[in-house]
C-alpha positions as a Markdown table, in Angstrom:
| # | Residue | x | y | z |
|---|---|---|---|---|
| 1 | Met | 51.5 | 109.1 | 110.6 |
| 2 | Ser | 53.6 | 111.9 | 109.3 |
| 3 | Gly | 54.9 | 112.3 | 105.8 |
| 4 | Gln | 58.4 | 111.5 | 106.9 |
| 5 | Glu | 59.4 | 107.9 | 105.9 |
| 6 | Thr | 60.3 | 105.7 | 108.8 |
| 7 | Gly | 60.9 | 102.0 | 109.4 |
| 8 | Ser | 63.6 | 99.6 | 108.5 |
| 9 | Gly | 64.3 | 100.9 | 105.0 |
| 10 | Gly | 63.6 | 104.6 | 105.4 |
| 11 | Pro | 66.1 | 107.4 | 104.9 |
| 12 | Glu | 66.7 | 107.8 | 108.7 |
| 13 | Ala | 67.5 | 104.1 | 109.1 |
| 14 | Ile | 69.8 | 104.1 | 106.0 |
| 15 | Gly | 71.6 | 107.2 | 107.3 |
| 16 | Glu | 72.2 | 105.5 | 110.6 |
| 17 | Ala | 73.4 | 102.3 | 108.9 |
| 18 | Val | 75.8 | 104.3 | 106.8 |
| 19 | Ala | 77.1 | 106.2 | 109.8 |
| 20 | Arg | 77.6 | 103.1 | 111.9 |
| 21 | Thr | 79.2 | 101.1 | 109.1 |
| 22 | Val | 81.6 | 103.9 | 108.0 |
| 23 | Arg | 82.7 | 104.5 | 111.6 |
| 24 | Ala | 83.3 | 100.8 | 112.2 |
| 25 | Leu | 85.2 | 100.2 | 108.9 |
| 26 | Arg | 87.3 | 103.4 | 109.3 |
| 27 | Ala | 88.2 | 102.3 | 112.9 |
| 28 | Gly | 88.9 | 98.8 | 111.7 |
| 29 | His | 91.5 | 100.2 | 109.2 |
| 30 | Gly | 92.9 | 102.4 | 112.0 |
| 31 | Trp | 92.3 | 105.6 | 109.8 |
| 32 | Ser | 91.6 | 109.1 | 111.1 |
| 33 | Leu | 88.8 | 111.1 | 109.5 |
| 34 | Asp | 91.4 | 113.1 | 107.6 |
| 35 | Glu | 93.0 | 109.9 | 106.2 |
| 36 | Leu | 89.7 | 108.4 | 105.0 |
| 37 | Ala | 88.6 | 111.8 | 103.5 |
| 38 | Gly | 91.9 | 112.0 | 101.6 |
| 39 | Arg | 91.7 | 108.4 | 100.3 |
| 40 | Ala | 88.0 | 108.9 | 99.3 |
| 41 | Gly | 88.5 | 112.3 | 97.8 |
| 42 | Val | 85.8 | 113.9 | 99.9 |
| 43 | Ser | 85.9 | 116.7 | 102.4 |
| 44 | Lys | 86.4 | 116.0 | 106.1 |
| 45 | Gly | 83.1 | 117.9 | 106.7 |
| 46 | Val | 81.1 | 115.6 | 104.5 |
| 47 | Leu | 82.7 | 112.6 | 106.2 |
| 48 | Val | 81.9 | 114.0 | 109.7 |
| 49 | Gly | 78.3 | 114.7 | 108.7 |
| 50 | Leu | 78.0 | 111.2 | 107.3 |
| 51 | Glu | 79.5 | 109.5 | 110.4 |
| 52 | Gln | 77.0 | 111.5 | 112.6 |
| 53 | Gly | 74.1 | 110.5 | 110.5 |
| 54 | Arg | 73.5 | 114.0 | 109.2 |
| 55 | Gly | 73.1 | 115.2 | 105.7 |
| 56 | Asn | 72.2 | 113.2 | 102.6 |
| 57 | Pro | 75.4 | 112.1 | 100.7 |
| 58 | Asn | 75.0 | 111.6 | 97.0 |
| 59 | Leu | 75.7 | 108.3 | 95.3 |
| 60 | Gly | 79.1 | 109.4 | 94.0 |
| 61 | Thr | 80.2 | 110.3 | 97.5 |
| 62 | Leu | 79.1 | 106.9 | 98.9 |
| 63 | Ile | 80.8 | 105.1 | 96.0 |
| 64 | Arg | 84.1 | 106.9 | 96.6 |
| 65 | Ile | 83.9 | 106.1 | 100.3 |
| 66 | Ser | 83.1 | 102.4 | 99.7 |
| 67 | Asp | 86.0 | 102.2 | 97.2 |
| 68 | Ala | 88.4 | 103.7 | 99.7 |
| 69 | Leu | 87.2 | 101.3 | 102.4 |
| 70 | Gly | 87.5 | 98.4 | 100.1 |
| 71 | Val | 83.9 | 97.2 | 100.4 |
| 72 | Pro | 80.9 | 97.1 | 98.0 |
| 73 | Leu | 78.5 | 100.0 | 98.2 |
| 74 | Thr | 75.8 | 97.6 | 99.5 |
| 75 | Arg | 77.8 | 97.1 | 102.6 |
| 76 | Leu | 77.5 | 100.8 | 103.5 |
| 77 | Val | 73.8 | 100.9 | 103.2 |
| 78 | Gln | 72.8 | 97.7 | 104.9 |
| 79 | Val | 70.2 | 98.6 | 107.4 |
| 80 | Glu | 70.3 | 95.5 | 109.5 |
| 81 | Glu | 73.2 | 95.2 | 111.9 |
| 82 | Glu | 75.4 | 92.1 | 111.7 |
| 83 | Pro | 74.1 | 89.7 | 114.4 |
| 84 | Pro | 76.3 | 89.3 | 117.5 |
| 85 | Val | 76.8 | 85.6 | 116.6 |
| 86 | Arg | 77.1 | 84.1 | 113.1 |
| 87 | Met | 77.0 | 80.3 | 112.8 |
| 88 | Phe | 79.1 | 78.4 | 110.3 |
| 89 | Arg | 77.5 | 75.0 | 110.3 |
| 90 | Pro | 79.4 | 72.0 | 108.7 |
| 91 | Glu | 77.7 | 72.5 | 105.3 |
| 92 | Arg | 79.3 | 76.0 | 105.2 |
| 93 | His | 82.8 | 74.7 | 105.7 |
| 94 | Val | 84.8 | 74.9 | 102.5 |
| 95 | Val | 87.8 | 72.8 | 101.5 |
| 96 | Leu | 90.1 | 75.3 | 99.8 |
| 97 | Trp | 93.3 | 73.2 | 99.6 |
| 98 | Gln | 93.8 | 69.6 | 98.7 |
| 99 | Gly | 97.2 | 67.9 | 98.9 |
| 100 | Glu | 98.5 | 65.4 | 96.5 |
| 101 | His | 98.1 | 62.6 | 99.0 |
| 102 | Gly | 94.7 | 63.5 | 100.3 |
| 103 | Gly | 95.4 | 66.3 | 102.9 |
| 104 | Thr | 93.0 | 69.2 | 103.2 |
| 105 | Gly | 92.8 | 72.8 | 104.3 |
| 106 | Thr | 89.3 | 73.6 | 105.3 |
| 107 | Leu | 88.0 | 77.1 | 106.1 |
| 108 | Leu | 85.7 | 76.7 | 109.0 |
| 109 | Ala | 84.7 | 80.3 | 109.6 |
| 110 | Gly | 85.7 | 83.9 | 108.8 |
| 111 | Ser | 84.8 | 87.4 | 109.6 |
| 112 | Asp | 84.6 | 90.4 | 107.3 |
| 113 | Pro | 85.5 | 93.1 | 106.4 |
| 114 | Arg | 89.1 | 93.7 | 107.3 |
| 115 | Pro | 90.5 | 93.2 | 109.8 |
| 116 | Ser | 89.3 | 89.7 | 109.2 |
| 117 | Leu | 89.8 | 86.6 | 111.3 |
| 118 | Glu | 89.8 | 83.1 | 109.7 |
| 119 | Leu | 89.6 | 79.7 | 111.4 |
| 120 | Trp | 91.0 | 76.7 | 109.5 |
| 121 | Asn | 91.3 | 73.0 | 110.1 |
| 122 | Trp | 94.2 | 71.3 | 108.3 |
| 123 | Val | 95.2 | 67.7 | 107.7 |
| 124 | Leu | 98.6 | 67.0 | 106.0 |
| 125 | Gln | 99.4 | 63.5 | 104.9 |
| 126 | Pro | 103.1 | 62.3 | 104.9 |
| 127 | Gly | 105.2 | 64.3 | 102.5 |
| 128 | Glu | 102.7 | 67.1 | 101.9 |
| 129 | Thr | 103.6 | 70.8 | 102.1 |
| 130 | Arg | 101.4 | 73.8 | 101.7 |
| 131 | Glu | 103.3 | 76.9 | 100.5 |
| 132 | Ser | 101.9 | 80.3 | 101.3 |
| 133 | Asp | 102.8 | 83.7 | 99.9 |
| 134 | Ala | 103.2 | 86.6 | 102.2 |
| 135 | His | 99.9 | 88.1 | 103.3 |
| 136 | Val | 99.2 | 91.8 | 103.7 |
| 137 | Pro | 101.5 | 93.6 | 106.2 |
| 138 | Gly | 100.6 | 93.0 | 109.8 |
| 139 | Thr | 99.0 | 89.6 | 109.3 |
| 140 | Lys | 99.4 | 87.3 | 112.3 |
| 141 | Glu | 98.8 | 83.5 | 112.4 |
| 142 | Ile | 98.4 | 81.1 | 115.3 |
| 143 | Val | 98.7 | 77.3 | 114.8 |
| 144 | Tyr | 97.8 | 74.6 | 117.3 |
| 145 | Val | 99.0 | 71.1 | 116.4 |
| 146 | Gln | 96.6 | 68.4 | 117.5 |
| 147 | Glu | 98.4 | 65.3 | 116.1 |
| 148 | Gly | 101.9 | 64.7 | 114.7 |
| 149 | Thr | 104.7 | 67.2 | 114.2 |
| 150 | Leu | 104.2 | 70.2 | 111.9 |
| 151 | Thr | 107.2 | 71.6 | 110.0 |
| 152 | Leu | 106.6 | 75.3 | 110.0 |
| 153 | Val | 108.9 | 77.5 | 107.8 |
| 154 | Val | 108.5 | 81.2 | 108.1 |
| 155 | Asp | 110.8 | 83.5 | 106.1 |
| 156 | Gly | 113.4 | 80.8 | 105.7 |
| 157 | Arg | 113.4 | 79.7 | 109.4 |
| 158 | Thr | 112.2 | 76.2 | 110.2 |
| 159 | Asp | 110.5 | 75.2 | 113.4 |
| 160 | Leu | 109.0 | 71.8 | 114.4 |
| 161 | Val | 105.7 | 72.2 | 116.2 |
| 162 | Glu | 104.8 | 69.1 | 118.1 |
| 163 | Ala | 101.3 | 67.9 | 119.1 |
| 164 | Gly | 99.9 | 69.9 | 122.0 |
| 165 | Thr | 102.0 | 73.0 | 121.1 |
| 166 | Ala | 100.8 | 76.3 | 119.7 |
| 167 | Ala | 102.9 | 78.8 | 117.7 |
| 168 | Val | 102.3 | 82.4 | 116.8 |
| 169 | Phe | 104.0 | 83.8 | 113.7 |
| 170 | Val | 104.0 | 86.6 | 111.2 |
| 171 | Gly | 102.0 | 85.8 | 108.1 |
| 172 | Asp | 103.2 | 88.7 | 106.1 |
| 173 | Arg | 106.3 | 86.8 | 105.1 |
| 174 | Pro | 106.5 | 83.7 | 102.9 |
| 175 | His | 105.7 | 80.6 | 104.9 |
| 176 | Ser | 104.8 | 76.9 | 104.7 |
| 177 | Tyr | 103.2 | 74.1 | 106.6 |
| 178 | Gly | 104.7 | 70.7 | 106.0 |
| 179 | Asn | 104.6 | 67.1 | 107.2 |
| 180 | Ala | 108.0 | 65.4 | 107.1 |
| 181 | Glu | 106.7 | 62.5 | 109.2 |
| 182 | Asp | 105.3 | 59.1 | 108.2 |
| 183 | Val | 102.0 | 59.8 | 110.1 |
| 184 | Glu | 99.2 | 62.4 | 109.4 |
| 185 | Val | 99.6 | 65.9 | 110.9 |
| 186 | Arg | 96.4 | 67.7 | 112.1 |
| 187 | Phe | 96.3 | 71.3 | 113.2 |
| 188 | Val | 94.0 | 74.3 | 113.7 |
| 189 | Leu | 95.0 | 77.6 | 112.2 |
| 190 | Ala | 93.7 | 81.1 | 113.0 |
| 191 | Val | 94.7 | 84.0 | 110.6 |
| 192 | Leu | 94.3 | 87.7 | 111.6 |
| 193 | Asp | 94.4 | 89.5 | 108.3 |
| 194 | Leu | 94.8 | 93.3 | 108.8 |
């Protein structure tokens, strides 16, 4: 075996992981090489070398790039690729909203980093409303009502979404989900957060 370190944690593997991750995150943001270089305060040449797995960027450079991409440094140097399928078993589902009458908003699964996709299961009891601030620009949401009629308010506009109906709307404006009926409303919500 040569003196060059190889294997899952060696410099070559880390360089490839950084290259792959930076390319993917930059593409996910829709940024050019010039834009990321400017945001990170590094030269375009350094960034090109990094994305091609060449060179040996110093810690300061990696920190500036991870900060510009909005991810922790550890995300850049993870050697293992994310598996093609991630399972979110019931014990990983998290109730993040509870209504005053027992309704729930449960996060079933989510992807990261941005752009991220979240899948939610909602139950609104009669009289409950979930107000939501505007999300980041470009955010889209899709709701599918399974039972009842959802009162959806987006940027001051009210729509009634009946069982069996889906609605796509902009999530980058103030919005709310409400139940004005005397029976429970159940719906599934997907959020694409750019």
